[in-house]
mmCIF file of C-alpha atoms in Angstrom:
data_model
loop_
_atom_site.group_PDB
_atom_site.id
_atom_site.type_symbol
_atom_site.label_atom_id
_atom_site.label_comp_id
_atom_site.label_asym_id
_atom_site.label_seq_id
_atom_site.Cartn_x
_atom_site.Cartn_y
_atom_site.Cartn_z
ATOM 1 C CA UNK A 981 -1.451 -35.324 1.707
ATOM 2 C CA UNK A 982 1.908 -33.663 2.949
ATOM 3 C CA UNK A 983 3.278 -30.614 1.349
ATOM 4 C CA UNK A 984 6.779 -31.666 -0.280
ATOM 5 C CA UNK A 985 9.442 -28.922 0.603
ATOM 6 C CA UNK A 986 10.943 -27.157 -3.261
ATOM 7 C CA UNK A 987 10.183 -24.226 -5.490
ATOM 8 C CA UNK A 988 6.921 -22.306 -5.084
ATOM 9 C CA UNK A 989 5.550 -19.464 -7.400
ATOM 10 C CA UNK A 990 3.675 -16.393 -6.470
ATOM 11 C CA UNK A 991 1.746 -14.212 -8.767
ATOM 12 C CA UNK A 992 1.424 -10.354 -7.988
ATOM 13 C CA UNK A 993 -0.789 -8.573 -10.486
ATOM 14 C CA UNK A 994 -0.343 -5.392 -11.456
ATOM 15 C CA UNK A 995 -3.279 -4.234 -9.566
ATOM 16 C CA UNK A 996 -0.941 -4.923 -6.424
ATOM 17 C CA UNK A 997 1.970 -3.286 -7.626
ATOM 18 C CA UNK A 998 1.718 0.909 -7.300
ATOM 19 C CA UNK A 999 3.885 3.391 -9.071
ATOM 20 C CA UNK A 1000 6.984 4.681 -7.215
ATOM 21 C CA UNK A 1001 6.662 8.151 -6.315
ATOM 22 C CA UNK A 1002 9.484 8.775 -8.331
ATOM 23 C CA UNK A 1003 9.355 8.189 -12.268
ATOM 24 C CA UNK A 1004 6.419 5.774 -11.728
ATOM 25 C CA UNK A 1005 4.772 3.524 -13.912
ATOM 26 C CA UNK A 1006 0.863 4.082 -15.186
ATOM 27 C CA UNK A 1007 -1.494 2.461 -13.834
ATOM 28 C CA UNK A 1008 -4.297 1.376 -17.128
ATOM 29 C CA UNK A 1009 -7.414 -0.344 -18.125
ATOM 30 C CA UNK A 1010 -7.454 -1.302 -22.077
ATOM 31 C CA UNK A 1011 -10.467 -2.588 -23.362
ATOM 32 C CA UNK A 1012 -9.940 -5.404 -25.805
ATOM 33 C CA UNK A 1013 -13.561 -5.635 -26.788
ATOM 34 C CA UNK A 1014 -17.021 -5.002 -24.740
ATOM 35 C CA UNK A 1015 -17.750 -7.622 -22.602
ATOM 36 C CA UNK A 1016 -14.372 -9.385 -23.315
ATOM 37 C CA UNK A 1017 -11.386 -9.453 -21.122
ATOM 38 C CA UNK A 1018 -9.459 -6.012 -20.110
ATOM 39 C CA UNK A 1019 -6.256 -5.608 -20.117
ATOM 40 C CA UNK A 1020 -5.240 -4.112 -16.342
ATOM 41 C CA UNK A 1021 -1.480 -3.378 -16.352
ATOM 42 C CA UNK A 1022 0.910 -1.262 -15.485
ATOM 43 C CA UNK A 1023 2.695 1.011 -18.358
ATOM 44 C CA UNK A 1024 6.534 1.264 -18.706
ATOM 45 C CA UNK A 1025 7.576 4.382 -21.453
ATOM 46 C CA UNK A 1026 9.834 3.663 -24.313
ATOM 47 C CA UNK A 1027 12.468 5.973 -23.241
ATOM 48 C CA UNK A 1028 12.036 6.459 -19.439
ATOM 49 C CA UNK A 1029 13.039 4.010 -16.637
ATOM 50 C CA UNK A 1030 10.030 3.619 -14.612
ATOM 51 C CA UNK A 1031 9.409 1.703 -11.074
ATOM 52 C CA UNK A 1032 6.752 -0.504 -9.506
ATOM 53 C CA UNK A 1033 6.715 -1.769 -6.096
ATOM 54 C CA UNK A 1034 4.706 -3.665 -3.877
ATOM 55 C CA UNK A 1035 5.484 -5.370 -1.301
ATOM 56 C CA UNK A 1036 4.925 -9.595 0.363
ATOM 57 C CA UNK A 1037 5.583 -11.864 3.628
ATOM 58 C CA UNK A 1038 7.010 -15.070 2.629
ATOM 59 C CA UNK A 1039 5.943 -17.807 4.510
ATOM 60 C CA UNK A 1040 7.970 -18.994 7.947
ATOM 61 C CA UNK A 1041 8.696 -21.924 5.031
ATOM 62 C CA UNK A 1042 10.749 -19.447 2.730
ATOM 63 C CA UNK A 1043 14.296 -20.740 2.388
ATOM 64 C CA UNK A 1044 15.138 -16.933 2.407
ATOM 65 C CA UNK A 1045 16.819 -17.617 -0.231
ATOM 66 C CA UNK A 1046 17.222 -15.913 -3.818
ATOM 67 C CA UNK A 1047 14.322 -15.653 -6.097
ATOM 68 C CA UNK A 1048 13.558 -15.995 -9.694
ATOM 69 C CA UNK A 1049 10.330 -13.983 -12.107
ATOM 70 C CA UNK A 1050 8.756 -14.207 -15.022
ATOM 71 C CA UNK A 1051 6.968 -10.753 -16.423
ATOM 72 C CA UNK A 1052 3.497 -11.071 -18.276
ATOM 73 C CA UNK A 1053 3.249 -8.445 -20.069
ATOM 74 C CA UNK A 1054 1.203 -7.286 -23.323
ATOM 75 C CA UNK A 1055 3.133 -4.807 -26.345
ATOM 76 C CA UNK A 1056 1.575 -0.862 -26.527
ATOM 77 C CA UNK A 1057 2.337 -1.267 -29.929
ATOM 78 C CA UNK A 1058 3.446 -3.517 -32.963
ATOM 79 C CA UNK A 1059 7.135 -3.449 -33.117
ATOM 80 C CA UNK A 1060 9.765 -6.570 -32.222
ATOM 81 C CA UNK A 1061 12.811 -5.009 -29.989
ATOM 82 C CA UNK A 1062 13.811 -6.283 -26.922
ATOM 83 C CA UNK A 1063 12.262 -5.077 -23.356
ATOM 84 C CA UNK A 1064 14.456 -4.629 -20.424
ATOM 85 C CA UNK A 1065 13.079 -5.400 -16.781
ATOM 86 C CA UNK A 1066 14.005 -5.956 -13.995
ATOM 87 C CA UNK A 1067 13.056 -6.176 -9.962
ATOM 88 C CA UNK A 1068 15.377 -6.178 -6.739
ATOM 89 C CA UNK A 1069 14.112 -6.211 -3.521
ATOM 90 C CA UNK A 1070 14.892 -6.360 0.250
ATOM 91 C CA UNK A 1071 13.419 -7.481 3.470
ATOM 92 C CA UNK A 1072 13.010 -5.629 6.760
ATOM 93 C CA UNK A 1073 12.040 -6.959 10.252
ATOM 94 C CA UNK A 1074 10.205 -5.346 12.899
ATOM 95 C CA UNK A 1075 12.172 -2.124 14.034
ATOM 96 C CA UNK A 1076 13.707 -1.849 10.998
ATOM 97 C CA UNK A 1077 13.984 1.503 9.164
ATOM 98 C CA UNK A 1078 12.196 0.940 5.699
ATOM 99 C CA UNK A 1079 14.390 3.792 4.110
ATOM 100 C CA UNK A 1080 16.871 1.706 2.806
ATOM 101 C CA UNK A 1081 18.387 0.546 -0.420
ATOM 102 C CA UNK A 1082 16.898 -1.964 -2.805
ATOM 103 C CA UNK A 1083 19.448 -4.870 -3.412
ATOM 104 C CA UNK A 1084 20.844 -5.131 -7.127
ATOM 105 C CA UNK A 1085 18.349 -5.275 -9.649
ATOM 106 C CA UNK A 1086 18.010 -8.448 -12.098
ATOM 107 C CA UNK A 1087 17.200 -7.917 -15.796
ATOM 108 C CA UNK A 1088 15.492 -9.691 -18.332
ATOM 109 C CA UNK A 1089 15.171 -9.396 -21.573
ATOM 110 C CA UNK A 1090 11.926 -10.285 -23.912
ATOM 111 C CA UNK A 1091 10.942 -9.420 -26.951
ATOM 112 C CA UNK A 1092 8.300 -8.137 -28.672
ATOM 113 C CA UNK A 1093 6.267 -10.160 -30.640
ATOM 114 C CA UNK A 1094 4.696 -6.954 -32.792
ATOM 115 C CA UNK A 1095 1.147 -7.325 -32.078
ATOM 116 C CA UNK A 1096 -0.839 -5.454 -29.473
ATOM 117 C CA UNK A 1097 -3.339 -6.902 -26.603
ATOM 118 C CA UNK A 1098 -1.271 -9.986 -27.080
ATOM 119 C CA UNK A 1099 -0.134 -11.786 -24.169
ATOM 120 C CA UNK A 1100 3.442 -12.228 -23.646
ATOM 121 C CA UNK A 1101 5.393 -14.756 -20.604
ATOM 122 C CA UNK A 1102 9.398 -13.848 -20.418
ATOM 123 C CA UNK A 1103 11.268 -16.578 -19.754
ATOM 124 C CA UNK A 1104 12.521 -17.276 -15.960
ATOM 125 C CA UNK A 1105 14.860 -13.950 -14.562
ATOM 126 C CA UNK A 1106 18.417 -15.283 -12.721
ATOM 127 C CA UNK A 1107 18.495 -15.484 -9.358
ATOM 128 C CA UNK A 1108 18.079 -12.117 -7.345
ATOM 129 C CA UNK A 1109 19.629 -11.892 -4.042
ATOM 130 C CA UNK A 1110 17.528 -9.875 -1.610
ATOM 131 C CA UNK A 1111 19.058 -7.849 0.518
ATOM 132 C CA UNK A 1112 18.599 -8.091 4.196
ATOM 133 C CA UNK A 1113 17.339 -11.291 3.728
ATOM 134 C CA UNK A 1114 14.834 -13.158 6.572
ATOM 135 C CA UNK A 1115 12.835 -15.271 8.666
ATOM 136 C CA UNK A 1116 9.742 -13.006 9.579
ATOM 137 C CA UNK A 1117 11.264 -10.343 8.093
ATOM 138 C CA UNK A 1118 8.384 -8.038 4.989
ATOM 139 C CA UNK A 1119 10.160 -7.878 1.702
ATOM 140 C CA UNK A 1120 9.748 -4.564 -0.360
ATOM 141 C CA UNK A 1121 10.485 -5.266 -4.360
ATOM 142 C CA UNK A 1122 10.669 -2.735 -6.732
ATOM 143 C CA UNK A 1123 9.981 -3.606 -10.189
ATOM 144 C CA UNK A 1124 11.219 -1.669 -13.413
ATOM 145 C CA UNK A 1125 11.893 -1.332 -16.773
ATOM 146 C CA UNK A 1126 15.836 -0.237 -17.378
ATOM 147 C CA UNK A 1127 14.296 1.585 -20.860
ATOM 148 C CA UNK A 1128 16.844 3.944 -21.154
ATOM 149 C CA UNK A 1129 19.351 0.844 -21.520
ATOM 150 C CA UNK A 1130 20.917 0.179 -25.122
ATOM 151 C CA UNK A 1131 20.078 -2.891 -25.682
ATOM 152 C CA UNK A 1132 16.284 -1.873 -25.102
ATOM 153 C CA UNK A 1133 15.083 -1.393 -28.483
ATOM 154 C CA UNK A 1134 11.251 -2.235 -28.005
ATOM 155 C CA UNK A 1135 9.776 1.660 -28.929
ATOM 156 C CA UNK A 1136 6.214 0.982 -27.237
ATOM 157 C CA UNK A 1137 4.551 1.178 -24.068
ATOM 158 C CA UNK A 1138 5.376 -2.281 -22.250
ATOM 159 C CA UNK A 1139 2.036 -3.127 -20.161
ATOM 160 C CA UNK A 1140 2.890 -5.463 -17.392
ATOM 161 C CA UNK A 1141 0.579 -7.482 -16.209
ATOM 162 C CA UNK A 1142 1.727 -9.027 -13.424
ATOM 163 C CA UNK A 1143 5.087 -10.707 -12.425
ATOM 164 C CA UNK A 1144 5.195 -14.981 -11.079
ATOM 165 C CA UNK A 1145 7.873 -14.880 -8.303
ATOM 166 C CA UNK A 1146 9.554 -18.076 -7.685
ATOM 167 C CA UNK A 1147 11.168 -19.009 -4.111
ATOM 168 C CA UNK A 1148 12.050 -22.012 -2.496
ATOM 169 C CA UNK A 1149 10.882 -23.455 0.430
ATOM 170 C CA UNK A 1150 13.131 -26.068 3.166
ATOM 171 C CA UNK A 1151 9.884 -26.893 5.197
ATOM 172 C CA UNK A 1152 6.408 -28.944 4.260
ATOM 173 C CA UNK A 1153 4.509 -25.772 6.490
ATOM 174 C CA UNK A 1154 4.826 -23.276 8.096
ATOM 175 C CA UNK A 1155 5.072 -24.226 11.541
#
């Protein structure tokens, strides 16, 4: 069987993200019911912009183009307001200075469903342009909740379970 080039996905669970040193989200584990799935998440507060970071090494078959993402989360409260999330990234090669600014964040809005401990999956975002993109680089991402934006009306913590990143390959393998 031969792999066909095209859209691929990459799952990044909350447990693979770490709270940023400044305004970091809080890592939590919330029990639903004993011996049923626990919620392992990052809590993003309602009134403060908060951040989490992670990095990935894309496969060589990645076309080094834009990516999109989808947020998997669970409401920390029962309201139905809008929650605004964002993603930004930068790619760095061997001997690059890591202390560089991320590319522009691309935001996505998802409305709370009005019940705690429920699974929510956002729509797919618009295209995220990664700064300094290129082959054979490590890509650093920053995920955020833009809680101070006037349009973020979700008045509870947003428990982010993870994000799915969509990227495009232009080769059948990494040879």
